[in-house]
Short mmCIF file of C-alpha atoms in Angstrom, two decimals:
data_model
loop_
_atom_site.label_atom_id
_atom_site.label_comp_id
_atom_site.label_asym_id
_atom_site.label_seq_id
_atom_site.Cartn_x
_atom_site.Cartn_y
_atom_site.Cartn_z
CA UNK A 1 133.85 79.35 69.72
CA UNK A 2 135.59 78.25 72.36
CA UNK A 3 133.76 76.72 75.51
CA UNK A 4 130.57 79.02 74.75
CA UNK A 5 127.82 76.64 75.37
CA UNK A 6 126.67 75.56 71.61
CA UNK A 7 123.10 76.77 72.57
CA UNK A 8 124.51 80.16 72.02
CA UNK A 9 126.68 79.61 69.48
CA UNK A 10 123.69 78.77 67.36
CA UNK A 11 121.85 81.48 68.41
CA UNK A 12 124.83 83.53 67.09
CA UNK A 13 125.13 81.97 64.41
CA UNK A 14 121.72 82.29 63.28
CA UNK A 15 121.20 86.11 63.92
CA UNK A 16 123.76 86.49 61.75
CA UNK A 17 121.70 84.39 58.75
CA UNK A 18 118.63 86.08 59.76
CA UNK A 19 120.37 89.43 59.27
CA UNK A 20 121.97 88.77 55.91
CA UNK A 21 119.09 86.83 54.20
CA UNK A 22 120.03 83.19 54.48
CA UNK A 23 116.87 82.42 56.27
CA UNK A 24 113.87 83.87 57.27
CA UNK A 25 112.40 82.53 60.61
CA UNK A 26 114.38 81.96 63.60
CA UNK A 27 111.89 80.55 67.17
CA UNK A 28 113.52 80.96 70.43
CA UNK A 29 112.10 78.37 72.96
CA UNK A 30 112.50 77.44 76.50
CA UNK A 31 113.40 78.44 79.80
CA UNK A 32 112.99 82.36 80.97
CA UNK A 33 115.74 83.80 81.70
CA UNK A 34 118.63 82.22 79.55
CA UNK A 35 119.08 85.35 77.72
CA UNK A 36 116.93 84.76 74.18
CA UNK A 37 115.42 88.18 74.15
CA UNK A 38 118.76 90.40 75.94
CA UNK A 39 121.18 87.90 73.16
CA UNK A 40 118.62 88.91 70.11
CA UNK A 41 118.18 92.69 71.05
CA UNK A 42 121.80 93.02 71.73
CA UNK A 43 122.70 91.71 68.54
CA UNK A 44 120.27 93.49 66.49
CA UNK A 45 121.32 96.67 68.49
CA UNK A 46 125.38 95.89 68.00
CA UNK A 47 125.18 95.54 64.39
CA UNK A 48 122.25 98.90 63.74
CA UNK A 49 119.67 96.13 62.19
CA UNK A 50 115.96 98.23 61.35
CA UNK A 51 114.16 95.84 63.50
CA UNK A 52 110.41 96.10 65.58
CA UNK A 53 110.50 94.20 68.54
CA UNK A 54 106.67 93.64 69.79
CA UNK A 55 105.56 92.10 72.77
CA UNK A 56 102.26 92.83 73.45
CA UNK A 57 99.00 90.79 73.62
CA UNK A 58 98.20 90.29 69.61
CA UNK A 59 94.54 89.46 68.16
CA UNK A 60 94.95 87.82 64.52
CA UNK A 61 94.01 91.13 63.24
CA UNK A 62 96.44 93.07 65.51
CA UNK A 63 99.16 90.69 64.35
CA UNK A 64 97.93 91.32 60.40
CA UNK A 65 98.22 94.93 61.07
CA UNK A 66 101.91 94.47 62.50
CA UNK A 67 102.99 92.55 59.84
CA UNK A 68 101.62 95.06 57.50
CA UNK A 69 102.75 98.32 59.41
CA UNK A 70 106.69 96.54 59.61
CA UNK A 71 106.75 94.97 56.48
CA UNK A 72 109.67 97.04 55.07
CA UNK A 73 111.89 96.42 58.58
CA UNK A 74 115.26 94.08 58.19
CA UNK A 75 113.60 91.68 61.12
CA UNK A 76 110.47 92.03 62.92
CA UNK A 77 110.44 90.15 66.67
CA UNK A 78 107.76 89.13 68.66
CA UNK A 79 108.60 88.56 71.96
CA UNK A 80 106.25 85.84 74.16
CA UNK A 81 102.91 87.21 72.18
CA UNK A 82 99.86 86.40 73.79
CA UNK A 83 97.15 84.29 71.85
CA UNK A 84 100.40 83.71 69.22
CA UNK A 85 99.24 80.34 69.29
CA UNK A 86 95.58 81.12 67.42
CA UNK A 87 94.75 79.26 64.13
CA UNK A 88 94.29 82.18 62.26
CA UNK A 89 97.93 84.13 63.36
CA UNK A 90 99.94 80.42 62.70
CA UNK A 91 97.82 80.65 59.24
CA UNK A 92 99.31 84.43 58.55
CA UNK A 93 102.17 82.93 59.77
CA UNK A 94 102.91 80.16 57.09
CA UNK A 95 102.53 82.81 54.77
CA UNK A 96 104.84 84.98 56.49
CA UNK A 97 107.76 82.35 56.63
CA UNK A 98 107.42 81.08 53.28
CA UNK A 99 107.23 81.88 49.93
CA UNK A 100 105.69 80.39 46.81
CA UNK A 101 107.37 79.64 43.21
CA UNK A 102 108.52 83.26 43.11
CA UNK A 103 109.98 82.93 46.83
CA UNK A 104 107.88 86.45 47.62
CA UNK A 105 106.11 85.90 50.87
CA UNK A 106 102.62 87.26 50.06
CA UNK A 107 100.31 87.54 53.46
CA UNK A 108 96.56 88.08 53.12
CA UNK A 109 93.43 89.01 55.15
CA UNK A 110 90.10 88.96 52.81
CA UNK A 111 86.97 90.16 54.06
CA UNK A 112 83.76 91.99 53.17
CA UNK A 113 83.90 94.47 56.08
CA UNK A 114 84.91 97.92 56.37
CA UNK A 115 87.90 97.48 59.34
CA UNK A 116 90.78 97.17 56.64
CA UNK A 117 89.14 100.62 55.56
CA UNK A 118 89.29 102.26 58.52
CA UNK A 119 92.73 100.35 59.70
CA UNK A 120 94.20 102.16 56.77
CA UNK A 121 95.59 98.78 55.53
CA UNK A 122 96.09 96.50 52.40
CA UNK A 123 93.98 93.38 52.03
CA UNK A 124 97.28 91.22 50.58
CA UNK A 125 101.47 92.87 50.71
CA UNK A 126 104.22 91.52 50.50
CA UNK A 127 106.16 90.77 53.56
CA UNK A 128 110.14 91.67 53.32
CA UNK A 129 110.47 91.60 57.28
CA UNK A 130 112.44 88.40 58.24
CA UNK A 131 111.26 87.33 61.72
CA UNK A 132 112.25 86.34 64.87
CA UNK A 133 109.72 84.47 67.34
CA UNK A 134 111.07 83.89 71.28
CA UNK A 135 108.55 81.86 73.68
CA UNK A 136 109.44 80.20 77.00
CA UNK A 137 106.92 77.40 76.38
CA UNK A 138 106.54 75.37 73.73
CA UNK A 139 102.86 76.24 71.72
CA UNK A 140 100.23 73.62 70.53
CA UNK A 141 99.58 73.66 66.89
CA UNK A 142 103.09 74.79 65.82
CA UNK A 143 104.79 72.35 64.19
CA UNK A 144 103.91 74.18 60.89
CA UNK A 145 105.97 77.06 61.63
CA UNK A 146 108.51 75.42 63.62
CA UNK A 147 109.27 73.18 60.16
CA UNK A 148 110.20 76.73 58.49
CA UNK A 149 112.37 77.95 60.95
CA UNK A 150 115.62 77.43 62.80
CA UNK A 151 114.40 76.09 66.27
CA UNK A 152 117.14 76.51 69.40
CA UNK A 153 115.60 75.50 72.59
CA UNK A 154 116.87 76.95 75.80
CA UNK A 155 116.56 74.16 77.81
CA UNK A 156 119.47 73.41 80.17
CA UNK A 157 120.41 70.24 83.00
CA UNK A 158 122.13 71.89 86.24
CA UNK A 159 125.36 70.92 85.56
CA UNK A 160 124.39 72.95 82.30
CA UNK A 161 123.54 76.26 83.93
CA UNK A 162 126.54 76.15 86.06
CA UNK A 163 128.72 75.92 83.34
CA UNK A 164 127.26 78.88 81.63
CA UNK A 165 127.33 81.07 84.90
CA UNK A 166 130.84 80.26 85.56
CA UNK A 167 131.25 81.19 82.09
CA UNK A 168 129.75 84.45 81.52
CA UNK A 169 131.89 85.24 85.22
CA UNK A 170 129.04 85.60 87.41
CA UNK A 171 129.68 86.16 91.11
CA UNK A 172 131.35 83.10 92.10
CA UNK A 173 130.17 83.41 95.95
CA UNK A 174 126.52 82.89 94.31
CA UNK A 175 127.27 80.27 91.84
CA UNK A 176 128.96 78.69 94.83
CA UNK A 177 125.70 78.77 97.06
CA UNK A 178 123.79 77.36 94.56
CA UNK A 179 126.11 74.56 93.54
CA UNK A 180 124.81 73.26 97.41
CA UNK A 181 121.20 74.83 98.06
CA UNK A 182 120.14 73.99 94.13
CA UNK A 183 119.45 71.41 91.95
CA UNK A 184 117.70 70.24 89.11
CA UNK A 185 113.97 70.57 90.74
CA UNK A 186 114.98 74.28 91.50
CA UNK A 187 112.55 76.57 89.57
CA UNK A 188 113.32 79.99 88.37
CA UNK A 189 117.64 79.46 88.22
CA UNK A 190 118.78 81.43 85.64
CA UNK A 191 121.06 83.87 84.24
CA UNK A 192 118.84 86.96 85.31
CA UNK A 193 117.96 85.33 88.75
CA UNK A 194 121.74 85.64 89.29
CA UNK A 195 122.22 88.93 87.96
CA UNK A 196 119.11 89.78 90.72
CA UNK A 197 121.67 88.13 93.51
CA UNK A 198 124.52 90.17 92.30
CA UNK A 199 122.67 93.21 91.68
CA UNK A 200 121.23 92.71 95.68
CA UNK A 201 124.71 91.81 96.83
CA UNK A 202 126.47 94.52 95.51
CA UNK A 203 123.79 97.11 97.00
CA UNK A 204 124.38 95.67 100.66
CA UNK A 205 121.32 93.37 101.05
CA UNK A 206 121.13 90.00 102.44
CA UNK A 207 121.26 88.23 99.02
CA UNK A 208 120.71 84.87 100.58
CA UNK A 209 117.38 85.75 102.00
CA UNK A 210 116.23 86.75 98.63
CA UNK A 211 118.34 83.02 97.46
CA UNK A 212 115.88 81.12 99.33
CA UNK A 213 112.79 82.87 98.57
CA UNK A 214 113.88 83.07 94.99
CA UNK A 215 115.74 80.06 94.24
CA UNK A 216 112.56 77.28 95.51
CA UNK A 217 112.84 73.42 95.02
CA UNK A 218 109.57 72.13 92.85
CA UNK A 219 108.18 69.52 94.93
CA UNK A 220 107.05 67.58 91.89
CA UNK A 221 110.30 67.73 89.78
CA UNK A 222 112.30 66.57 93.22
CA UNK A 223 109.64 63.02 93.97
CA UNK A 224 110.54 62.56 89.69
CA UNK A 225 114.10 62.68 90.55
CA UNK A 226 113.93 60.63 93.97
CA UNK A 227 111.40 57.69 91.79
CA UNK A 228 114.34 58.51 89.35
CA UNK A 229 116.97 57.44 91.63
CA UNK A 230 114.98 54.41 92.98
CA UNK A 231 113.57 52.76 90.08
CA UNK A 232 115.20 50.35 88.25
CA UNK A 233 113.73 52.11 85.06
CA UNK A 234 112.06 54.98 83.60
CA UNK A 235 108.63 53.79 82.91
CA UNK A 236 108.93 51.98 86.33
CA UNK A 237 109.23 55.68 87.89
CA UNK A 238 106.48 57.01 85.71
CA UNK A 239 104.00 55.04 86.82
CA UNK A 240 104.97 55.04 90.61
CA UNK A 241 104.54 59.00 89.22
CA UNK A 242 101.27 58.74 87.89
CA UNK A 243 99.90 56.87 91.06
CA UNK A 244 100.90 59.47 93.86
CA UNK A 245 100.16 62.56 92.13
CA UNK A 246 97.19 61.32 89.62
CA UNK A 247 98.87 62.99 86.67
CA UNK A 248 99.63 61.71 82.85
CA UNK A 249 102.22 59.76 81.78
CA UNK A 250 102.85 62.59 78.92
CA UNK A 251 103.48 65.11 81.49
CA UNK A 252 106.31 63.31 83.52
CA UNK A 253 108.04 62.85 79.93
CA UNK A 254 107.28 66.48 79.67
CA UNK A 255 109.05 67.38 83.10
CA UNK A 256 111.65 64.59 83.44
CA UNK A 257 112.98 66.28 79.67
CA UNK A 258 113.00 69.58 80.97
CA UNK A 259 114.88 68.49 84.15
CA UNK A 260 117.59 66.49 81.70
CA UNK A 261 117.65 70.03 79.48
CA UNK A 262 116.62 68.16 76.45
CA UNK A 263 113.22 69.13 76.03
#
């Protein structure tokens, strides 16, 4: 393993269950751009895995029919689905991810009206497809399915995402300029923002124009950081928080964990 961050290790490790049976649901979680959809494709890909990979806006019956249609695939992934989140697809879901006495994952859609007629689909099948779900926010409702899977979160500190560009070799004059013009309240620093650097560098353009366009300090995440640094404790700085920008107490958690790359 080496000194592979163990985010990816895991994530690995777990395409490799996923692939041979061990489980059936992997979710993928957190920040864009750490490499959850290029690491799953590539694997799938490397090792000639029958797989669908959707990633389209789904209605419940859309996301029915997909199930249906790809039943018979090795993995099925749906990549940052729109409307994933709706009662009745976390519903299909359950049934999707888990099976009952006989272990055979039995998904149903019952109804009096002629659309499963004209769909050309089955009211009730039986799902083989093991599946892989990849979001980069976390979704209301999902506990349910996230207790049947294997949950990695991408979530990463800066001294975190340093680490991992240094150690996939990314260009080390970039990883160098943001070591000083980043931080912890920059948004959008990621793996793929850097290949976007390198990619401009290599071309001839002024990649450090594009750095500071790019590469932007969140005002909010920086005054958490600064009432961070001043206050003697955490709720202390929450509250300070909460008074100057009028916002919940459950949403500087929400940031401050993100920030620390534990969320």
């Amino acid at each position: 393993m080496g000194d592979k961050n163990k985010k990816f290790v895991l994530l690995d490790e777990s395409l490799k269950a996923i692939n041979n049976g061990s489980i059936n649901l992997i979710c993928l979680s957190g920040s864009a751009g750490f490499s959850k959809s290029y690491g799953t494709l590539n694997y799938l890909k490397k090792e000639k895995v029958d797989y669908c990979y959707l990633n389209t806006y789904s209605s419940p019956l859309a996301f029915y029919k997909n199930l249906y249609l790809n039943k018979d695939k090795k993995i099925i992934v749906f990549d940052d689905v729109q409307n994933i989140d709706n009662k009745i697809i976390i519903a299909i879901l359950k049934s999707a991810c888990w099976g009952v006495l006989d272990e055979k994952r039995v998904i149903g859609w019952h109804t009096t009206s002629e659309t499963f007629e004209k769909l050309k689909i089955e009211e009730e099948f039986v799902l083989n497809a093991n599946i892989i779900l990849i979001f980069n926010h976390r979704l209301p409702n999902f506990e349910p399915i996230i207790n049947r899977s294997v949950h990695i979160e991408f979530y990463f500190n800066f001294e975190e995402k340093i680490k991992i560009f240094e150690d996939l070799n990314l260009d080390k004059e970039i990883i160098e300029y943001v070591k000083i013009n980043c931080s912890d309240a920059t948004d959008n620093l990621s793996i793929r923002t850097i290949i976007i650097l390198s990619n401009l560098k290599r071309d001839g353009f002024d990649w450090r124009m594009f750095a500071q366009e790019i590469l932007k300090s969140n005002s909010e995440n920086e005054l958490i950081l600064e009432l961070v640094t001043q206050c003697s404790a955490i709720e202390n700085a929450c509250k300070k928080w909460m008074e100057m920008t009028g916002k919940s107490r459950r949403t500087f958690f929400r940031h401050y964990a993100k920030l620390k790359g534990n969320d």
